[in-house]
Every structure is written in structure tokens, then in C-alpha cells.
mmCIF file of C-alpha atoms in Angstrom:
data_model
loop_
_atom_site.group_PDB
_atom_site.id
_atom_site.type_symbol
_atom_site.label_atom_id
_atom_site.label_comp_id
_atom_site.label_asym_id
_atom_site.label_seq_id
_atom_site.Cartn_x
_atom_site.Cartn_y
_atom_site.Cartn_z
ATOM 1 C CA UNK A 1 31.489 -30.077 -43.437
ATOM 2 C CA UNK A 2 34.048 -27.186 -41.985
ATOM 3 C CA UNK A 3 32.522 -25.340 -44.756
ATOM 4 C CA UNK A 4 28.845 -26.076 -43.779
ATOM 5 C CA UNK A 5 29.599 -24.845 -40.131
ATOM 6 C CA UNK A 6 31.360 -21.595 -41.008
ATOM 7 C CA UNK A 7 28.038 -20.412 -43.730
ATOM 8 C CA UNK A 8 26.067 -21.138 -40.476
ATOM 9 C CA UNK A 9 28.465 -19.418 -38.105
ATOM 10 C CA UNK A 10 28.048 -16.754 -40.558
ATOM 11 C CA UNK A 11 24.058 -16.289 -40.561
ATOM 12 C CA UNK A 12 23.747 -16.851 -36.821
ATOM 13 C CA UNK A 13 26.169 -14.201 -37.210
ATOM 14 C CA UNK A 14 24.315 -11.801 -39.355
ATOM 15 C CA UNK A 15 20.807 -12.978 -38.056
ATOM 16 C CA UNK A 16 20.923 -9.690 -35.695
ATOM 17 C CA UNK A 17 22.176 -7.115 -38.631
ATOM 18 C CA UNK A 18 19.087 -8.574 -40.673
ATOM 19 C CA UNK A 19 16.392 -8.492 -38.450
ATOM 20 C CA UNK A 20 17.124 -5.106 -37.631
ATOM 21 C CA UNK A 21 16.704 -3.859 -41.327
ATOM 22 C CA UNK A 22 12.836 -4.224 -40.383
ATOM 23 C CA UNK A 23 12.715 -1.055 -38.618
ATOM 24 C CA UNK A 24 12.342 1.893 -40.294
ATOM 25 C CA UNK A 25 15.231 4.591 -40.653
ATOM 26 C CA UNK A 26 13.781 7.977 -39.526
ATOM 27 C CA UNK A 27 16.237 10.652 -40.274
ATOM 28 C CA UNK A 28 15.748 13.783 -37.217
ATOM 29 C CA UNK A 29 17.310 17.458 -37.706
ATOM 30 C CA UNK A 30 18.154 17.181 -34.224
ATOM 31 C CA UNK A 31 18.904 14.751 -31.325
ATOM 32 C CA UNK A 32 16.189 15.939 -29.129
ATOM 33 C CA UNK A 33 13.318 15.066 -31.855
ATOM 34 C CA UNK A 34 14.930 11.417 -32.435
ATOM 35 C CA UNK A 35 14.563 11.469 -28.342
ATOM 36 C CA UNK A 36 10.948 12.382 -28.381
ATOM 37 C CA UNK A 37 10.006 9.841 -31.046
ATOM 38 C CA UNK A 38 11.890 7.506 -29.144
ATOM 39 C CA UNK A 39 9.863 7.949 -26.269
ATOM 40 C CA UNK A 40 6.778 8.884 -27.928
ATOM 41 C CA UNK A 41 7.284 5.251 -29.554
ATOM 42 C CA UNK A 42 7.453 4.236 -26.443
ATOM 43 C CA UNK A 43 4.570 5.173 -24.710
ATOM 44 C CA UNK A 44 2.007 4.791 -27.140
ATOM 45 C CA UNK A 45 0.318 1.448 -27.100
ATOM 46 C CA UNK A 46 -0.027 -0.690 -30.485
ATOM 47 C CA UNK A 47 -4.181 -1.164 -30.569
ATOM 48 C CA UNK A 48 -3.898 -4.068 -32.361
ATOM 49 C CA UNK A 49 -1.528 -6.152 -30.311
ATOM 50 C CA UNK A 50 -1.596 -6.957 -26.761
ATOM 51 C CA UNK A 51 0.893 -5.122 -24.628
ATOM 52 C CA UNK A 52 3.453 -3.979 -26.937
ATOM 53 C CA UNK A 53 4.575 -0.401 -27.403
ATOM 54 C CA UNK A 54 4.468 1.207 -31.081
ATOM 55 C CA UNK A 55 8.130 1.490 -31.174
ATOM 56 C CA UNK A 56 8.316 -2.599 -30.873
ATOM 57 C CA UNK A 57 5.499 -3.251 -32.731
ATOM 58 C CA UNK A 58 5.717 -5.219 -36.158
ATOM 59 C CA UNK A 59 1.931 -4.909 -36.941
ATOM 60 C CA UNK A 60 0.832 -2.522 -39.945
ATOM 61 C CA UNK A 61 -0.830 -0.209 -37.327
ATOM 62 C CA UNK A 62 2.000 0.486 -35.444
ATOM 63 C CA UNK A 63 3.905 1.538 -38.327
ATOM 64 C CA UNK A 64 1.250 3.806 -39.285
ATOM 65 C CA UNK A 65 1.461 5.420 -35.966
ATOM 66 C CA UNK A 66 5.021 5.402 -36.222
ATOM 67 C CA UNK A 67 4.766 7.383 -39.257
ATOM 68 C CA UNK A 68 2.268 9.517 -37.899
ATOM 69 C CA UNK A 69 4.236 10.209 -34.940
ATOM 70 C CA UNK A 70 7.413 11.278 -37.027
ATOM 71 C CA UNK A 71 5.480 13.299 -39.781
ATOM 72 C CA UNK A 72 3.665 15.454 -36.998
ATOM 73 C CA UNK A 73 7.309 15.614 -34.812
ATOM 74 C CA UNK A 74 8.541 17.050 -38.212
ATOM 75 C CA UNK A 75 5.528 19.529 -38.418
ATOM 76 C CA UNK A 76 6.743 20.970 -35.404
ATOM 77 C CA UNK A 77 3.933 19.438 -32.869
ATOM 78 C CA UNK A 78 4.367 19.108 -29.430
ATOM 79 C CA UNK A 79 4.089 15.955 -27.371
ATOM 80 C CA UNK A 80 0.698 16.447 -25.742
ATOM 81 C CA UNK A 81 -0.183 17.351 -29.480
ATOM 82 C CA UNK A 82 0.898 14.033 -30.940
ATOM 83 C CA UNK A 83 -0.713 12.234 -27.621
ATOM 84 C CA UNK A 84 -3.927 14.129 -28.275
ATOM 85 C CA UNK A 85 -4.203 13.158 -31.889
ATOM 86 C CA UNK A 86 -3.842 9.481 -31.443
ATOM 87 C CA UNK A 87 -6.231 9.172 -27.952
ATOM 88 C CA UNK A 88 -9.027 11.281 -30.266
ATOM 89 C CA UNK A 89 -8.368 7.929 -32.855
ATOM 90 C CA UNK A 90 -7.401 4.973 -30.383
ATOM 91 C CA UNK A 91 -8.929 5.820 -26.659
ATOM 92 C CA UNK A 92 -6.889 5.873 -23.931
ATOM 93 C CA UNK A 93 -5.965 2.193 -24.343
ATOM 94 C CA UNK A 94 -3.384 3.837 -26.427
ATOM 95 C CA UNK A 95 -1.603 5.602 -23.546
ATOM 96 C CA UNK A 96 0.827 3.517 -21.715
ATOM 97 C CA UNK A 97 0.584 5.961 -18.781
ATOM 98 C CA UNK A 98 -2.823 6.840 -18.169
ATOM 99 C CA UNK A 99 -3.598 10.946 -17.641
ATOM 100 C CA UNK A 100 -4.896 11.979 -14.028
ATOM 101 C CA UNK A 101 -8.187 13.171 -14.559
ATOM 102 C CA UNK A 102 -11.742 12.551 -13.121
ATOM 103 C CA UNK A 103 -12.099 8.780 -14.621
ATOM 104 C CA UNK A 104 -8.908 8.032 -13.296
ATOM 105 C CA UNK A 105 -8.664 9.508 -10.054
ATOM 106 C CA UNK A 106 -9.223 6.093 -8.596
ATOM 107 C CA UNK A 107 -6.484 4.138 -10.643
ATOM 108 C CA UNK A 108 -3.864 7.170 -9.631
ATOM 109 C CA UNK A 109 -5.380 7.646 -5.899
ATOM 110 C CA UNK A 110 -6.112 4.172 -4.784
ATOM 111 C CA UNK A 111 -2.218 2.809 -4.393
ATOM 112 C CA UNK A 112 -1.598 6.156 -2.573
ATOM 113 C CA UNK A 113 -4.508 5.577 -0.606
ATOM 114 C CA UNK A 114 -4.063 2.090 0.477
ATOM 115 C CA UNK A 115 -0.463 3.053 1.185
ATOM 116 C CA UNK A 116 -1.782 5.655 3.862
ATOM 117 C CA UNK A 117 -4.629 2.717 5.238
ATOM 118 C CA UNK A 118 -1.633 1.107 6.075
ATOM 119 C CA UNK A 119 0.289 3.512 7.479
ATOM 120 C CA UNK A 120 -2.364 4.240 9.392
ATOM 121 C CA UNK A 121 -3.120 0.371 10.907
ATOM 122 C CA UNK A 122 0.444 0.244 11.925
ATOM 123 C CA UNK A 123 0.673 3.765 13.524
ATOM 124 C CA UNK A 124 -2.832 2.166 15.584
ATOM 125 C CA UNK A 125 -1.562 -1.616 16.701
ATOM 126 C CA UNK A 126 2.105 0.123 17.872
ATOM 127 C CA UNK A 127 -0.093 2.810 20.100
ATOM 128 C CA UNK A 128 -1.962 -0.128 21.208
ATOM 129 C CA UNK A 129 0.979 -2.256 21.372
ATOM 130 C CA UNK A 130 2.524 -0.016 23.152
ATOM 131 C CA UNK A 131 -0.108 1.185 26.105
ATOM 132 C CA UNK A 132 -0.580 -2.493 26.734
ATOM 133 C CA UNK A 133 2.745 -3.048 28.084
ATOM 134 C CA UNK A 134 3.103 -0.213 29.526
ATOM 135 C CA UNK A 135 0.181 -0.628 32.297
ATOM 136 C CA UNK A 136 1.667 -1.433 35.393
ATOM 137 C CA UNK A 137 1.835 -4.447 36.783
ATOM 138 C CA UNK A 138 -0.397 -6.195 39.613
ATOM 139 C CA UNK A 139 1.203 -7.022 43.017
ATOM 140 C CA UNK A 140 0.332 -10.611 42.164
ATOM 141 C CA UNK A 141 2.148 -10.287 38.789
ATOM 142 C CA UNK A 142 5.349 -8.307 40.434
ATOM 143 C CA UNK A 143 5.709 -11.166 42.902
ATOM 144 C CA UNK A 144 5.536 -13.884 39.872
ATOM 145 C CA UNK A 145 8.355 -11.439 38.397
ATOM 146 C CA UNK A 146 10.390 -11.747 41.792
ATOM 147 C CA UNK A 147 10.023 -15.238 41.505
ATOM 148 C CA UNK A 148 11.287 -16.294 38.329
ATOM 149 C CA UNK A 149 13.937 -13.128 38.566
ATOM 150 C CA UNK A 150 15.547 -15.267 41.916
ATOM 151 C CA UNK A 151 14.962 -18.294 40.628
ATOM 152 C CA UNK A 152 17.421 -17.683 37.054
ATOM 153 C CA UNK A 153 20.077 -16.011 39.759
ATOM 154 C CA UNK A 154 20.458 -18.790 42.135
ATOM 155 C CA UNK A 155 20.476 -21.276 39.242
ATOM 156 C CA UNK B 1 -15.033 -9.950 19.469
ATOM 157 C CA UNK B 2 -14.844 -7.261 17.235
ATOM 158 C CA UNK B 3 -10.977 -7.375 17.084
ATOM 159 C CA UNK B 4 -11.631 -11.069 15.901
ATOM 160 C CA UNK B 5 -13.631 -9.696 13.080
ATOM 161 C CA UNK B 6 -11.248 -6.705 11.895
ATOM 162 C CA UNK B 7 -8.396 -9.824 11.513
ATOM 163 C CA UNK B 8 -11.295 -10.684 8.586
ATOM 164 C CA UNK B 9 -10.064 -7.254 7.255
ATOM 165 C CA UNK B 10 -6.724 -8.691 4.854
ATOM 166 C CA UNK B 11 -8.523 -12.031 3.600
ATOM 167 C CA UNK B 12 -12.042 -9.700 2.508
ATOM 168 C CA UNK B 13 -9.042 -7.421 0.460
ATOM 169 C CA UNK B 14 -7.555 -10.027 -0.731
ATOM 170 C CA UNK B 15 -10.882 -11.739 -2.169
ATOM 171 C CA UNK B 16 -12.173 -8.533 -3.275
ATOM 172 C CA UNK B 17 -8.559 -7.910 -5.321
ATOM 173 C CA UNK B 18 -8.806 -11.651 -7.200
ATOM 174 C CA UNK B 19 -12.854 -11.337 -7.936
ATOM 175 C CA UNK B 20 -11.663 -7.956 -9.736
ATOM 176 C CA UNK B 21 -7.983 -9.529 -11.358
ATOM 177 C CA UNK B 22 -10.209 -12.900 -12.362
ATOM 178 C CA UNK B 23 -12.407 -10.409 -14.174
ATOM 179 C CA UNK B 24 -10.292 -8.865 -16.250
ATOM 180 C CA UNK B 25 -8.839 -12.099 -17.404
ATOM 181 C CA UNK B 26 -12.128 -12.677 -19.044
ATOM 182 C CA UNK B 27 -12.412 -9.414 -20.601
ATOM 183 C CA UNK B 28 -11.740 -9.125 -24.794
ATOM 184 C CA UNK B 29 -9.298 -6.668 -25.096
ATOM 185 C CA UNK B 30 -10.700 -5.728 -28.458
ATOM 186 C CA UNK B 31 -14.247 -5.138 -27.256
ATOM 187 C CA UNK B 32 -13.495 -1.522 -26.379
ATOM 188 C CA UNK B 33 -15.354 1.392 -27.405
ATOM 189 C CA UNK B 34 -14.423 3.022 -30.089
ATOM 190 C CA UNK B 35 -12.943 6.727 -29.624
ATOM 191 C CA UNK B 36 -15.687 8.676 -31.789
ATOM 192 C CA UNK B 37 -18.227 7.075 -29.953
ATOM 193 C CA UNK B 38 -21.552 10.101 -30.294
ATOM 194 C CA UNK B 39 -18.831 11.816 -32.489
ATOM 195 C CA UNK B 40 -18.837 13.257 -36.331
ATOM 196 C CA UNK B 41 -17.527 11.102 -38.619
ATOM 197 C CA UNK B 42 -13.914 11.965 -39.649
ATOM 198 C CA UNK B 43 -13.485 14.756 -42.701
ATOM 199 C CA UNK B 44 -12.468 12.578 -45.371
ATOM 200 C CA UNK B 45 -12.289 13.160 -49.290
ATOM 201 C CA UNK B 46 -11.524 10.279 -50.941
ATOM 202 C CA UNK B 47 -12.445 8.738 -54.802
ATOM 203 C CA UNK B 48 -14.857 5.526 -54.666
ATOM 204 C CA UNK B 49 -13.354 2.589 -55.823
ATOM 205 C CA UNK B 50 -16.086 2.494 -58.568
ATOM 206 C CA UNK B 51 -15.449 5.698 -60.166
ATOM 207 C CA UNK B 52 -11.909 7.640 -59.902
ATOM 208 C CA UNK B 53 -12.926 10.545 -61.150
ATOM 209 C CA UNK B 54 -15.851 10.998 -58.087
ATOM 210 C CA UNK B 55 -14.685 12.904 -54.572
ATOM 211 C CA UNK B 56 -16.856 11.743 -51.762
ATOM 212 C CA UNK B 57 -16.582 13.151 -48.733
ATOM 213 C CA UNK B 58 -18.581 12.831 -45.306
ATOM 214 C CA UNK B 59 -21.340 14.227 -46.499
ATOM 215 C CA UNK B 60 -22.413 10.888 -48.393
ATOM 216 C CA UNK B 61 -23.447 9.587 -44.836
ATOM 217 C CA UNK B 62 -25.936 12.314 -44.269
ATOM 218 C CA UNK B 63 -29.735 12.240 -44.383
ATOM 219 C CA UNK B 64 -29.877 8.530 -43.839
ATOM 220 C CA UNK B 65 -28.776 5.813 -41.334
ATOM 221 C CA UNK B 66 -25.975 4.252 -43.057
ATOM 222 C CA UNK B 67 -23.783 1.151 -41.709
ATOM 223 C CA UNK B 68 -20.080 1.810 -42.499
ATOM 224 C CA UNK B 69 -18.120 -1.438 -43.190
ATOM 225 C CA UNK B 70 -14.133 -1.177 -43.663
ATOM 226 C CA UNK B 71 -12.641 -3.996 -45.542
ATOM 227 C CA UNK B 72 -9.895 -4.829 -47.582
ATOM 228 C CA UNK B 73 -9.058 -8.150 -50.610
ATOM 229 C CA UNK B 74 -6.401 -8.743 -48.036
ATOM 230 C CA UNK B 75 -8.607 -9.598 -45.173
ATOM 231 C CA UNK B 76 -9.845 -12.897 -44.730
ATOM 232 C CA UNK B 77 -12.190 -12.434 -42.230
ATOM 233 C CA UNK B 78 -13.689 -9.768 -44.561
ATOM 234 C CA UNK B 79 -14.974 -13.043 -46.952
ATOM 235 C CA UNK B 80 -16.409 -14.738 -43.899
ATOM 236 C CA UNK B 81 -18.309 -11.519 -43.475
ATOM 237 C CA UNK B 82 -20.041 -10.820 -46.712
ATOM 238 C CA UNK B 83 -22.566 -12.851 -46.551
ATOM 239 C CA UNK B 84 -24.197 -11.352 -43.123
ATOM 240 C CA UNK B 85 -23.395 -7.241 -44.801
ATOM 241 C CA UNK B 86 -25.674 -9.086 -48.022
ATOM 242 C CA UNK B 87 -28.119 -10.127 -45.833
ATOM 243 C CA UNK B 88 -28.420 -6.721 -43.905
ATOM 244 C CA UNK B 89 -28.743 -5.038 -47.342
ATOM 245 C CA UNK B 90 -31.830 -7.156 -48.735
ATOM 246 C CA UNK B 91 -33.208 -5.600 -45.036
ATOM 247 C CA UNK B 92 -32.918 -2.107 -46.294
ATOM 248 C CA UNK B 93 -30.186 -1.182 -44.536
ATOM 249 C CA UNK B 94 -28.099 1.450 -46.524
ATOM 250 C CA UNK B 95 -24.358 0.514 -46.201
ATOM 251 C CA UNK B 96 -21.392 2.023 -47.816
ATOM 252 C CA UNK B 97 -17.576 0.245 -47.748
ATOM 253 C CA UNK B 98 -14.526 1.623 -46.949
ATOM 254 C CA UNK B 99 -11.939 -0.032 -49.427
ATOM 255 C CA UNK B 100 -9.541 0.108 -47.021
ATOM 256 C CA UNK B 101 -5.296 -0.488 -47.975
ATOM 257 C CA UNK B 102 -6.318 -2.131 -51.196
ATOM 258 C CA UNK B 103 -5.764 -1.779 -54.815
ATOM 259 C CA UNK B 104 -8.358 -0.656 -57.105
ATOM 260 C CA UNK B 105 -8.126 -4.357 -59.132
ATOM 261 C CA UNK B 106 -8.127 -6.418 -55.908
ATOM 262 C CA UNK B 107 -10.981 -4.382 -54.458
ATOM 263 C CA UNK B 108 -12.968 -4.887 -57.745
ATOM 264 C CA UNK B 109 -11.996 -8.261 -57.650
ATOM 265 C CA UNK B 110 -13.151 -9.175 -54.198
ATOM 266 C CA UNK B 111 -16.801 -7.557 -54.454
ATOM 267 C CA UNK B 112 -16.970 -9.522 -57.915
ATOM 268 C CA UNK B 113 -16.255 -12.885 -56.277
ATOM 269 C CA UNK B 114 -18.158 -11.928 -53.015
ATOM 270 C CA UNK B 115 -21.427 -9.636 -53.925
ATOM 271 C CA UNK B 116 -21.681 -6.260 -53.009
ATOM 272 C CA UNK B 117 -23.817 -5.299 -50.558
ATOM 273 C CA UNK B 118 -22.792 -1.379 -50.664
ATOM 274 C CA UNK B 119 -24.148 1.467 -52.193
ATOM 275 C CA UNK B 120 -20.878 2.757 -52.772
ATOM 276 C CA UNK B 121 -16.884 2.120 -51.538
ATOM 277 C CA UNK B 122 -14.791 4.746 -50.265
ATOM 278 C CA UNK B 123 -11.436 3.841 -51.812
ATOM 279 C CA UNK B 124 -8.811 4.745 -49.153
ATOM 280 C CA UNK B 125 -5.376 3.040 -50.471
ATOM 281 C CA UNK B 126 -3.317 4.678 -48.071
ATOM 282 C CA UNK B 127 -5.127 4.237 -45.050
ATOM 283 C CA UNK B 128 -6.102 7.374 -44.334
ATOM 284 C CA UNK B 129 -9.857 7.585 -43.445
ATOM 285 C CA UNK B 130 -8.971 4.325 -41.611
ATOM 286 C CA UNK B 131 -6.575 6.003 -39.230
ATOM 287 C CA UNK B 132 -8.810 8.731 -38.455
ATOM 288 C CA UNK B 133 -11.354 6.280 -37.976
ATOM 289 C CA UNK B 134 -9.425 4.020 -35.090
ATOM 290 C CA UNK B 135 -9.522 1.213 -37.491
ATOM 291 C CA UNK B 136 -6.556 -1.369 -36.055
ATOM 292 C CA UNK B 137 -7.696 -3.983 -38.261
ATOM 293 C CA UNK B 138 -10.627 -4.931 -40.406
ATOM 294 C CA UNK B 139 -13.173 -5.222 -40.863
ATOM 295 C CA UNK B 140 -14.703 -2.735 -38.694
ATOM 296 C CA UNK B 141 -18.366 -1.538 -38.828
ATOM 297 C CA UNK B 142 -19.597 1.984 -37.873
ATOM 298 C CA UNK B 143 -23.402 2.504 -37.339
ATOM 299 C CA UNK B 144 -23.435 6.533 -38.649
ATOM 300 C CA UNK B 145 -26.844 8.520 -37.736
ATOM 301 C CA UNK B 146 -28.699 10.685 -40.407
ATOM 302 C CA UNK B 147 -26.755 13.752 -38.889
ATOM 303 C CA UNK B 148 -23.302 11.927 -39.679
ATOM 304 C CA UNK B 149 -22.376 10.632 -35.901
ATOM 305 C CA UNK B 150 -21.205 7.489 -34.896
ATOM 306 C CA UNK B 151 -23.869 5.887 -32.828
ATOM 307 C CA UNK B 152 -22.268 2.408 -32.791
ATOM 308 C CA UNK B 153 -18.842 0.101 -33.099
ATOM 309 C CA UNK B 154 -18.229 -3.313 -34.170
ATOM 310 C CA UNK B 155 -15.148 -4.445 -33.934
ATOM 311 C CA UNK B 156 -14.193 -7.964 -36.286
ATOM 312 C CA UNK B 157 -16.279 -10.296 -37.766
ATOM 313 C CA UNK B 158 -20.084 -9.891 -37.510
ATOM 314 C CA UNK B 159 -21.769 -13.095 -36.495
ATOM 315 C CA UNK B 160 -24.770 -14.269 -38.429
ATOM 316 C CA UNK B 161 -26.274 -13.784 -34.972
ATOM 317 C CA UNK B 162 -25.185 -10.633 -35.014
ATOM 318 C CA UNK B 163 -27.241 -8.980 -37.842
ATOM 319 C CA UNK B 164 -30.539 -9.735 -35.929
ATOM 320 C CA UNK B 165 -28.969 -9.880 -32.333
ATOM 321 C CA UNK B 166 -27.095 -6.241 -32.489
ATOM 322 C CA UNK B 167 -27.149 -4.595 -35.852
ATOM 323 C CA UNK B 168 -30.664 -4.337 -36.611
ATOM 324 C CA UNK B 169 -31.858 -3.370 -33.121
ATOM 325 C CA UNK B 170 -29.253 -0.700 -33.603
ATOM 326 C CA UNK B 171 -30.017 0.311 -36.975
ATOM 327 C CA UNK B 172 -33.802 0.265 -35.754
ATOM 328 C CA UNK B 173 -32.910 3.033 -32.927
ATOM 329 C CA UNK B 174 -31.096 5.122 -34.376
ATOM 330 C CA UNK B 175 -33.647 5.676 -37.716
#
């Protein structure tokens, strides 16, 4: 039984070492490339599966755009390179962060945009807000004022 | 009375907002356009899976309308599918395969147990012409024009609906 619990104590154990020989071992001439396929992996959307970068991606399309990525890093390309070769293939669905340009103006503008609408609504009700209390008062309102001003005093 | 209204103002945003957020729940994430949409079909040169020894390249899918299927023995979907790219042939539609991440025996294999509709399979073991093509997964279908654009994109399994439904009006517009 002791025996039992210790093999399984030992695969829990090793369960992370061997699902981490699934991803591929990239060897980089330099620490900045392993950095940019890092983050290359990282921003580049796996078509195939919903909402999962390349870099976590266990589908055979991801790989391929793994390997891509590295084979083109090691051919000296830059970023925008490697981004323009796989949006030419996949769309723009591939790019986790979507380029400002014309079709997109909207998608970049509108949070901006609604942000300053706001701005905007509050700047108005303070004003208004604001004007309101300070119009004078009328002489019937002042002697209301009086009033209840005496009344907490003697109380 | 107008004040009254403009307190309307957060409730209309917040309708407008869920009308668009329920919308995109509904939407197929695969039903996106392909990426050489009204562009030349990728330079390729590639064997057929019928003869070794013969280099195609994109030139095959000149001078006629030609329906581009990508498949793969490994595809199950692919099976389902025959049928429908059989029936499309006995139309007269010219269609050519792309063996796609296959072996030259399995590929043989499958178009002996299935038919073949094609006139001829690209045999593209590593993937290649698919990844140039967008392919994620197959089977994918490409409607190519006489002048070698891509003038339409299926994406999966074509219905038996389909063939009348999308694929011939297609084929018809484009010939």
C-alpha cells in the first residue's frame, strides 16, 4: 500500500516535468531573439482554436506557426515582417492586438471617445450643479432660513 | 421635459451595447473570410500524389474555373465530404485536391475507398501550400477564377445543400 502511494506521489510529482516535454525546444543565438519569439508567440492568435495564443496552443497549426515564426526570426526578419507574413495567410483574426488603421479607427477611437462623452457630461451637470445653488435666494426663502437657523439654536 | 428624456440617454447605450455583444455570441468564429480573398493563388511547386516525378505549380489552375479542395486520410470530415465534391464533378465542375499532411499510401488509399472526384492532387506532405493558403484545418475549398484568383472560401464540411445552395451559383459567376 505505502508502496502504491509513493509511485503515485511520484507521477503527480513528475506530471509537470512531462507535460512540459510537449513544447518544442527552440535553440536562439541570442536572448533578445528567444524574447521576440516569446512575444511573437504571444501575440499571434492560433486560427484554429478559440482564444488561445500560438505560444499555448497544442493544435497542429500553431506549431506550424511556431515554426514559421522561429525559421523566419532565424532568417533575420523583423517583427512587422513575421506579423505581415502570417496576416497575408490568417487575416487579422490572427493579431491579438489589432493595427490602427482606417477599418479600425472605430475599435481604437471609440473607448477614447466615450471616455471624453463622459468627461464632458460631468464637466456640464457640475456647471449646472453648480449655478443652481449659487442663485440667490428669495426674501421668502432667507426668512424660512432665519427660521429654522433660530429654531436649531434655541433648541 | 427634455431633461426627462436625456436621463433615457444610459439605458438607450446600454441596449444598444447588449443588441451588439448578443450578436457576436451568435457569430461562427470560423466563418471568416479568407485572407486571399480577390487574390493570386499562392506560388506553389509541388509533385501530384499520382505521379512523383510531375511538378505542378499554379499554373494548373489557369484557363479554367477550378474548385480547390484540401484534404487529408487523416480527416474525417474529409469522408463525409466526398460524396457532395463527386456530385459537383458529374456537374462539370473541374476540381483539383490538395493532398494535404498525408502520405502518398494513405492518400492513395483514401481516394480508392472514397472516389475521386479530382482531376489531379497536389501532394503537399509538409504542409506547405496549405500554410500559404490559410488552411487551419481541412477540408477547405477555394473557388479559383480562369486567371488563377481566389473568388471564393469554404471553410469545413460542404453540406449537400451546399453544392446547389453556394457552390454552383458561385462556380456559375465566376465562368
Amino acid at each position: 500500500m505505502a508502496l502504491i502511494t509513493r509511485l503515485l506521489l511520484c507521477v503527480l510529482l513528475l506530471w509537470p516535468v512531462l507535460a512540459q516535454a510537449a513544447v518544442d525546444v527552440r535553440e536562439f543565438d541570442d536572448p533578445v531573439t528567444e524574447q521576440r519569439y516569446r512575444d511573437l508567440t504571444a501575440t499571434l492568435r492560433c486560427p484554429k482554436c478559440q482564444n488561445q495564443a500560438i505560444g499555448d496552443s497544442d493544435s497542429p497549426i500553431a506549431g506550424d506557426m511556431r515554426e514559421r515564426v522561429y525559421r523566419q526570426l532565424q532568417a533575420g526578419r523583423s517583427d512587422k515582417e513575421i506579423l505581415d507574413f502570417m496576416v497575408n495567410r490568417f487575416g487579422d483574426y490572427v493579431l491579438y492586438n489589432p493595427r490602427l488603421e482606417g477599418r479600425t479607427l472605430l475599435l481604437w477611437g471609440l473607448p477614447a471617445g466615450l471616455a471624453l462623452l463622459g468627461a464632458l457630461v460631468v464637466v456640464l451637470m457640475v456647471r449646472a450643479r453648480r449655478r443652481t445653488s449659487a442663485r440667490d435666494l428669495s426674501a421668502e426663502e432667507r426668512a424660512r432660513l432665519d427660521a429654522l437657523i433660530k429654531r436649531e439654536r434655541t433648541e | 421635459m427634455k431633461r426627462r428624456l436625456l436621463l433615457l440617454l444610459p439605458l438607450v447605450g446600454f441596449l444598444v451595447l447588449s443588441a451588439f455583444l448578443y450578436m457576436g455570441l451568435s457569430i461562427n468564429p470560423f466563418e471568416r473570410h479568407s485572407a486571399l480573398m480577390a487574390r493570386d493563388f499562392p506560388a506553389f511547386e509541388l509533385t501530384t500524389l499520382e505521379d512523383p516525378e510531375r511538378v505542378v505549380d499554379a499554373s494548373l489552375l489557369e484557363g479554367e474555373v477550378t474548385l480547390v479542395n484540401v484534404w487529408g486520410e487523416w480527416c474525417p470530415t474529409c469522408k463525409q465530404e466526398m460524396p457532395q465534391l463527386l456530385d459537383l464533378a458529374e456537374r462539370g465542375v473541374r476540381l483539383v485536391g490538395v493532398d494535404y499532411k498525408d502520405t502518398r499510401e494513405k492518400g492513395r488509399g483514401f481516394l480508392g475507398e472514397f472516389g475521386n472526384p479530382f482531376e489531379v492532387n497536389i501532394f503537399d506532405p509538409e504542409g506547405s501550400l496549405g500554410f500559404d493558403l490559410g488552411v487551419y484545418g481541412a477540408p477547405e475549398t477555394f473557388l479559383v477564377d480562369r486567371d488563377g484568383i481566389i473568388r471564393y472560401h469554404h471553410t469545413g464540411y460542404i453540406k449537400p445543400e451546399d453544392v446547389r445552395e453556394k457552390i454552383l451559383p458561385e462556380v456559375a459567376k465566376w465562368r
